[in-house]
DNA sequence: TTCTAAATAAGAATAAGTCGCAACAGGAGC
DNA sequence: GCTCCTGTTGCGACTTATTCTTATTTAGAA
């Protein structure tokens, strides 16, 4: 990924914010630039430390707000959900997760198609394979219909 | 899942702990019973509140310790990693994650096999499909070879 | 340039999770 | 069954992640 791609991402960010009538502050631009340039999947704290050098008055809160803003606009995705604690899963048979992005509920589902997957080979350059699981994100029935929580 | 399955899980837990020379305390048994009976993927706090009724002296710390113990023994899995903050991912092209369970690093990988998956139909009973992604867990090269972090 | 709603910084507050330590309790050996 | 020893627990303090509150600032429309 070269500077071209970074610029393309930044242009997309600014365009979407303009379209949504959201202000383009210097803090946001700096945060966008940092995440657009990142090859990794940084957390807010990491970006904050990085940006603090060139923008010492920046607050961590602004980093969080800007990143969740991007997430809400669909311009970045997240690993993990908002307000989420670690969950423990006693289901040891092979299964996959349907995660509701609104209420955070997780439902197991089973799929012969997915169980047949063999990704161990595909990831061997990264390291030793232990397990694989599909995470499907969506809006659960309850949240869709507005039935309580 | 009936009481049979719960008992089977509990037997497995107690057997594994005995084999590993780990004490079977009443707190652990209660926590095991609670997670073994859970259809959901509860977090520590939820189990704690549930157990507090029948065991008022229980501490949240013990719940965490017991659950991570089970996880280390491979008797439960987790949704999310230990010590993890939310991460933001700017890669919008379809990709999947290789997560190192030791250092927590995440690497993207691409896979035509996985991209061809169509799970939207399989999860339609749960709710509206938004996206799907494969999470592969393993030990990354760095951790495998002991090269620094 | 002025004005206003939106955004920010700072610090307090909350929530998730862990640590240190004194008291306690399985279970091995008798 | 009793004793002892080590692993375990509960508690309170602590850390870290994240959000809230509020006074101040600023982008961008007029």
Coordinates of C-alpha atoms (C1' of nucleotides) in Angstrom, one line a residue:
Chain A
X1 CA 0.0 0.0 0.0
X2 CA 1.6 3.2 -1.1
X3 CA 0.9 6.9 -0.5
X4 CA -1.6 6.8 -3.4
X5 CA -3.8 4.5 -1.5
X6 CA -3.6 6.6 1.6
X7 CA -4.6 9.7 -0.3
X8 CA -7.5 7.8 -1.9
X9 CA -8.7 6.8 1.6
X10 CA -8.3 10.3 2.9
X11 CA -10.3 11.7 0.0
X12 CA -13.0 9.2 0.6
X13 CA -13.1 10.2 4.3
X14 CA -13.4 13.9 3.6
X15 CA -16.0 13.5 0.9
X16 CA -18.2 11.3 3.2
X17 CA -17.9 13.8 6.0
X18 CA -18.8 16.7 3.8
X19 CA -21.8 14.8 2.4
X20 CA -22.9 14.1 6.0
X21 CA -22.5 17.7 7.0
X22 CA -19.9 16.9 9.5
X23 CA -17.1 19.3 10.3
X24 CA -13.5 18.6 9.0
X25 CA -11.4 19.6 12.0
X26 CA -7.7 19.4 12.0
X27 CA -7.8 16.7 14.7
X28 CA -10.0 14.5 12.6
X29 CA -7.8 15.0 9.6
X30 CA -4.8 14.0 11.6
X31 CA -6.6 10.9 13.0
X32 CA -7.8 9.9 9.6
X33 CA -4.4 10.3 8.2
X34 CA -2.9 8.1 10.9
X35 CA -5.5 5.3 10.5
X36 CA -5.4 5.5 6.7
X37 CA -1.7 5.0 6.8
X38 CA -1.8 2.1 9.2
X39 CA -1.1 -1.4 8.0
X40 CA -2.0 -2.8 11.4
X41 CA -5.3 -2.6 13.3
X42 CA -4.3 -0.1 15.9
X43 CA -6.3 0.6 19.0
X44 CA -7.2 4.2 20.0
X45 CA -4.4 4.4 22.5
X46 CA -1.7 3.6 19.9
X47 CA -2.9 6.2 17.5
X48 CA -3.2 8.7 20.3
X49 CA 0.4 8.2 21.4
X50 CA 1.5 8.5 17.7
X51 CA -0.4 11.7 17.1
X52 CA 0.4 13.3 20.4
X53 CA 3.9 14.2 19.1
X54 CA 2.7 16.4 16.3
X55 CA -0.5 17.5 18.1
X56 CA 0.3 17.7 21.8
X57 CA -3.1 19.1 22.8
X58 CA -5.0 16.2 21.3
X59 CA -7.2 14.3 23.8
X60 CA -7.8 10.6 23.8
X61 CA -11.5 11.2 23.8
X62 CA -11.3 12.9 20.5
X63 CA -9.4 9.9 19.1
X64 CA -12.2 7.6 20.3
X65 CA -15.0 9.9 19.0
X66 CA -13.4 10.2 15.6
X67 CA -12.8 6.5 15.2
X68 CA -16.3 5.6 16.2
X69 CA -17.5 8.2 13.8
X70 CA -15.6 6.6 11.0
X71 CA -17.0 3.2 12.1
X72 CA -20.5 4.6 12.0
X73 CA -20.0 5.9 8.5
X74 CA -18.7 2.5 7.5
X75 CA -15.3 3.9 6.7
X76 CA -13.5 1.6 9.1
X77 CA -14.5 -1.6 10.7
X78 CA -13.6 -2.8 14.2
X79 CA -12.2 -5.8 15.8
X80 CA -14.4 -6.2 18.8
X81 CA -17.6 -4.3 19.6
X82 CA -18.4 -1.2 21.6
X83 CA -18.7 -1.6 25.4
X84 CA -17.7 -5.2 25.0
X85 CA -16.3 -7.5 27.7
X86 CA -14.7 -10.8 27.0
X87 CA -17.2 -13.6 26.7
X88 CA -16.7 -17.2 27.5
X89 CA -18.0 -19.9 25.2
X90 CA -18.6 -23.5 26.4
X91 CA -19.7 -24.8 23.1
X92 CA -16.8 -26.9 22.0
X93 CA -18.3 -28.4 18.9
X94 CA -17.4 -26.6 15.7
X95 CA -19.7 -23.6 15.3
X96 CA -19.8 -20.0 14.2
X97 CA -21.1 -16.8 15.5
X98 CA -23.9 -14.4 14.5
X99 CA -23.1 -11.1 16.3
X100 CA -25.7 -8.4 16.5
X101 CA -23.9 -5.1 16.1
X102 CA -26.7 -3.3 17.9
X103 CA -27.3 -5.2 21.1
X104 CA -24.1 -7.3 21.1
X105 CA -25.9 -10.7 21.5
X106 CA -24.1 -13.6 20.0
X107 CA -25.9 -16.7 18.6
X108 CA -24.2 -19.9 17.5
X109 CA -24.9 -21.4 14.2
X110 CA -23.7 -24.5 12.4
X111 CA -22.8 -24.8 8.8
X112 CA -21.5 -27.8 6.9
X113 CA -20.3 -25.4 4.3
X114 CA -18.2 -23.5 6.8
X115 CA -17.0 -26.6 8.6
X116 CA -15.5 -27.9 5.4
X117 CA -13.2 -24.9 5.1
X118 CA -9.6 -25.6 5.4
X119 CA -7.6 -22.4 6.0
X120 CA -4.7 -23.9 7.9
X121 CA -2.7 -24.0 4.7
X122 CA -3.6 -20.5 3.7
X123 CA -2.2 -19.0 6.9
X124 CA 0.9 -21.1 7.3
X125 CA 3.1 -18.1 6.4
X126 CA 1.7 -16.3 9.4
X127 CA 2.2 -19.0 12.0
X128 CA 0.8 -22.1 13.5
X129 CA -2.9 -22.7 13.0
X130 CA -5.1 -23.5 16.0
X131 CA -8.7 -22.9 15.0
X132 CA -10.9 -21.0 12.6
X133 CA -14.4 -19.6 13.0
X134 CA -16.7 -17.4 11.0
X135 CA -18.0 -14.2 12.5
X136 CA -21.2 -13.0 10.8
X137 CA -22.3 -9.5 11.7
X138 CA -25.8 -8.3 11.4
X139 CA -28.9 -7.0 13.2
X140 CA -30.7 -9.7 15.2
X141 CA -34.4 -10.3 14.9
X142 CA -35.1 -8.7 18.3
X143 CA -33.4 -5.5 17.3
X144 CA -34.8 -5.5 13.9
X145 CA -38.4 -5.7 15.1
X146 CA -37.8 -3.5 18.1
X147 CA -39.0 -6.3 20.5
X148 CA -37.6 -4.9 23.7
X149 CA -33.7 -4.8 24.0
Chain B
X1 CA -29.1 -29.2 25.3
X2 CA -30.4 -31.1 28.3
X3 CA -29.1 -31.9 31.8
X4 CA -27.2 -34.9 30.4
X5 CA -25.0 -32.6 28.3
X6 CA -24.4 -30.3 31.3
X7 CA -23.3 -33.3 33.4
X8 CA -21.1 -34.5 30.6
X9 CA -19.4 -31.2 30.5
X10 CA -19.0 -31.0 34.3
X11 CA -17.5 -34.5 34.3
X12 CA -15.0 -33.4 31.6
X13 CA -14.1 -30.3 33.7
X14 CA -13.5 -32.3 36.9
X15 CA -11.6 -35.0 35.1
X16 CA -9.3 -32.5 33.4
X17 CA -8.6 -30.6 36.6
X18 CA -7.8 -33.7 38.5
X19 CA -5.4 -34.8 35.7
X20 CA -3.7 -31.5 35.9
X21 CA -3.5 -31.6 39.7
X22 CA -5.7 -28.6 40.2
X23 CA -7.9 -28.3 43.2
X24 CA -11.7 -28.8 42.8
X25 CA -13.0 -26.0 45.0
X26 CA -16.7 -25.3 45.6
X27 CA -16.4 -22.0 43.9
X28 CA -14.9 -23.6 40.8
X29 CA -17.6 -26.2 40.7
X30 CA -20.3 -23.6 40.9
X31 CA -18.7 -21.5 38.2
X32 CA -18.3 -24.6 36.0
X33 CA -21.9 -25.5 36.5
X34 CA -23.0 -22.1 35.5
X35 CA -21.0 -21.9 32.4
X36 CA -21.7 -25.5 31.4
X37 CA -25.4 -24.7 31.6
X38 CA -25.3 -21.5 29.7
X39 CA -26.7 -21.4 26.2
X40 CA -25.3 -18.0 25.7
X41 CA -21.8 -16.7 25.8
X42 CA -21.9 -14.9 29.1
X43 CA -19.2 -12.5 30.4
X44 CA -17.6 -12.9 33.8
X45 CA -19.9 -10.2 35.3
X46 CA -23.1 -12.0 34.2
X47 CA -22.0 -15.3 35.7
X48 CA -20.9 -13.5 38.9
X49 CA -24.3 -11.8 39.4
X50 CA -26.0 -15.1 38.8
X51 CA -23.8 -17.0 41.2
X52 CA -23.7 -14.3 43.9
X53 CA -27.2 -15.4 45.0
X54 CA -26.3 -18.9 46.0
X55 CA -22.8 -18.1 47.0
X56 CA -22.7 -14.5 48.4
X57 CA -19.1 -14.5 49.4
X58 CA -17.9 -15.2 45.9
X59 CA -15.6 -12.6 44.4
X60 CA -15.5 -11.5 40.8
X61 CA -11.8 -12.1 40.8
X62 CA -12.4 -15.8 41.4
X63 CA -14.8 -15.9 38.5
X64 CA -12.2 -14.4 36.1
X65 CA -9.5 -16.7 37.4
X66 CA -11.7 -19.8 37.0
X67 CA -12.9 -18.9 33.5
X68 CA -9.4 -18.2 32.3
X69 CA -8.3 -21.4 33.8
X70 CA -10.9 -23.3 31.8
X71 CA -9.8 -21.4 28.7
X72 CA -6.2 -22.3 29.3
X73 CA -7.2 -26.0 29.6
X74 CA -9.1 -25.7 26.4
X75 CA -12.4 -26.4 28.0
X76 CA -14.0 -23.1 27.0
X77 CA -13.1 -20.7 24.2
X78 CA -13.5 -17.0 24.3
X79 CA -14.9 -14.3 22.2
X80 CA -12.3 -11.6 22.3
X81 CA -8.8 -11.9 23.8
X82 CA -7.3 -11.2 27.1
X83 CA -6.2 -7.6 27.8
X84 CA -7.8 -6.5 24.5
X85 CA -8.9 -3.0 23.5
X86 CA -11.1 -2.4 20.5
X87 CA -9.1 -2.2 17.3
X88 CA -9.9 -0.2 14.3
X89 CA -9.4 -1.6 10.8
X90 CA -9.2 0.6 7.8
X91 CA -8.9 -2.2 5.3
X92 CA -12.2 -2.2 3.5
X93 CA -11.5 -4.8 0.9
X94 CA -12.8 -8.3 1.9
X95 CA -10.2 -9.9 4.1
X96 CA -9.8 -12.2 7.1
X97 CA -7.8 -12.1 10.3
X98 CA -5.1 -14.2 11.6
X99 CA -5.0 -13.5 15.4
X100 CA -2.1 -14.6 17.5
X101 CA -3.4 -15.8 20.8
X102 CA -0.1 -15.1 22.5
X103 CA 0.8 -11.6 21.6
X104 CA -2.6 -10.5 20.2
X105 CA -1.2 -9.3 16.8
X106 CA -3.6 -9.4 13.9
X107 CA -2.6 -10.0 10.4
X108 CA -4.9 -9.7 7.4
X109 CA -5.1 -12.4 4.8
X110 CA -6.9 -12.8 1.6
X111 CA -8.6 -16.0 0.4
X112 CA -10.7 -16.6 -2.7
X113 CA -12.0 -19.7 -1.0
X114 CA -13.3 -17.7 1.9
X115 CA -14.6 -14.8 -0.2
X116 CA -16.7 -17.2 -2.2
X117 CA -18.6 -18.1 1.0
X118 CA -22.2 -17.1 1.2
X119 CA -23.6 -17.3 4.7
X120 CA -26.2 -14.7 4.4
X121 CA -28.8 -17.4 3.7
X122 CA -27.7 -19.6 6.6
X123 CA -28.1 -16.9 9.2
X124 CA -31.4 -15.4 7.9
X125 CA -33.3 -16.9 10.8
X126 CA -31.1 -14.9 13.2
X127 CA -31.5 -11.5 11.6
X128 CA -30.2 -9.2 8.8
X129 CA -26.8 -10.1 7.4
X130 CA -24.2 -7.3 7.2
X131 CA -20.8 -8.9 6.8
X132 CA -18.9 -12.0 7.4
X133 CA -15.3 -12.6 8.2
X134 CA -13.1 -15.6 9.2
X135 CA -11.1 -15.4 12.3
X136 CA -8.2 -17.8 12.4
X137 CA -6.4 -18.2 15.7
X138 CA -2.9 -19.4 16.0
X139 CA 0.6 -18.5 17.1
X140 CA 2.4 -16.0 14.9
X141 CA 5.8 -16.6 13.5
X142 CA 7.4 -14.1 16.0
X143 CA 5.9 -15.8 19.0
X144 CA 6.7 -19.3 17.6
X145 CA 10.4 -18.6 17.2
X146 CA 10.7 -16.3 20.2
X147 CA 11.9 -13.4 18.1
X148 CA 11.3 -10.5 20.6
X149 CA 7.8 -9.7 21.6
Chain C
dT1 C1' -16.5 39.2 9.7
dT2 C1' -19.9 37.4 12.5
dC3 C1' -22.5 33.9 14.4
dT4 C1' -23.9 29.4 15.9
dA5 C1' -24.0 24.7 16.3
dA6 C1' -20.7 21.2 16.5
dA7 C1' -16.4 19.8 18.2
dT8 C1' -12.6 19.8 21.4
dA9 C1' -9.6 19.4 25.9
dA10 C1' -9.4 18.3 30.4
dG11 C1' -10.5 16.1 34.1
dA12 C1' -13.9 13.4 36.6
dA13 C1' -16.4 9.2 36.3
dT14 C1' -17.4 4.4 35.1
dA15 C1' -16.5 -0.2 33.8
dA16 C1' -13.5 -4.2 33.0
dG17 C1' -10.0 -6.7 34.8
dT18 C1' -5.9 -7.6 37.8
dC19 C1' -2.8 -7.6 41.8
dG20 C1' -1.0 -8.3 46.6
dC21 C1' -1.7 -10.3 50.6
dA22 C1' -3.7 -12.4 54.7
dA23 C1' -6.9 -16.0 55.7
dC24 C1' -8.8 -20.4 54.2
dA25 C1' -9.5 -25.1 52.5
dG26 C1' -8.7 -29.3 49.3
dG27 C1' -6.6 -33.5 49.4
dA28 C1' -2.2 -36.2 50.1
dG29 C1' -0.1 -38.7 53.7
dC30 C1' -0.5 -40.6 58.1
Chain D
dG1 C1' -10.4 -38.7 60.8
dC2 C1' -6.4 -35.4 61.6
dT3 C1' -2.6 -32.6 60.1
dC4 C1' 0.0 -30.1 57.1
dC5 C1' 1.2 -27.8 53.0
dT6 C1' 0.3 -25.6 49.0
dG7 C1' -2.9 -23.8 46.0
dT8 C1' -7.0 -20.9 46.3
dT9 C1' -10.0 -17.4 47.8
dG10 C1' -11.9 -12.7 49.1
dC11 C1' -11.0 -8.2 49.7
dG12 C1' -9.6 -3.9 48.7
dA13 C1' -6.5 -1.2 46.1
dC14 C1' -5.0 -0.6 41.6
dT15 C1' -4.7 -0.3 36.5
dT16 C1' -6.4 0.3 32.1
dA17 C1' -10.0 1.2 28.7
dT18 C1' -13.6 4.1 27.6
dT19 C1' -17.1 7.6 28.3
dC20 C1' -19.3 11.7 30.3
dT21 C1' -19.6 16.6 31.7
dT22 C1' -18.7 21.1 30.9
dA23 C1' -16.5 25.2 29.7
dT24 C1' -14.0 26.7 25.7
dT25 C1' -12.9 26.8 20.9
dT26 C1' -13.6 26.6 15.9
dA27 C1' -15.4 25.2 11.1
dG28 C1' -18.1 26.8 7.9
dA29 C1' -22.6 29.0 6.7
dA30 C1' -24.5 33.6 6.1

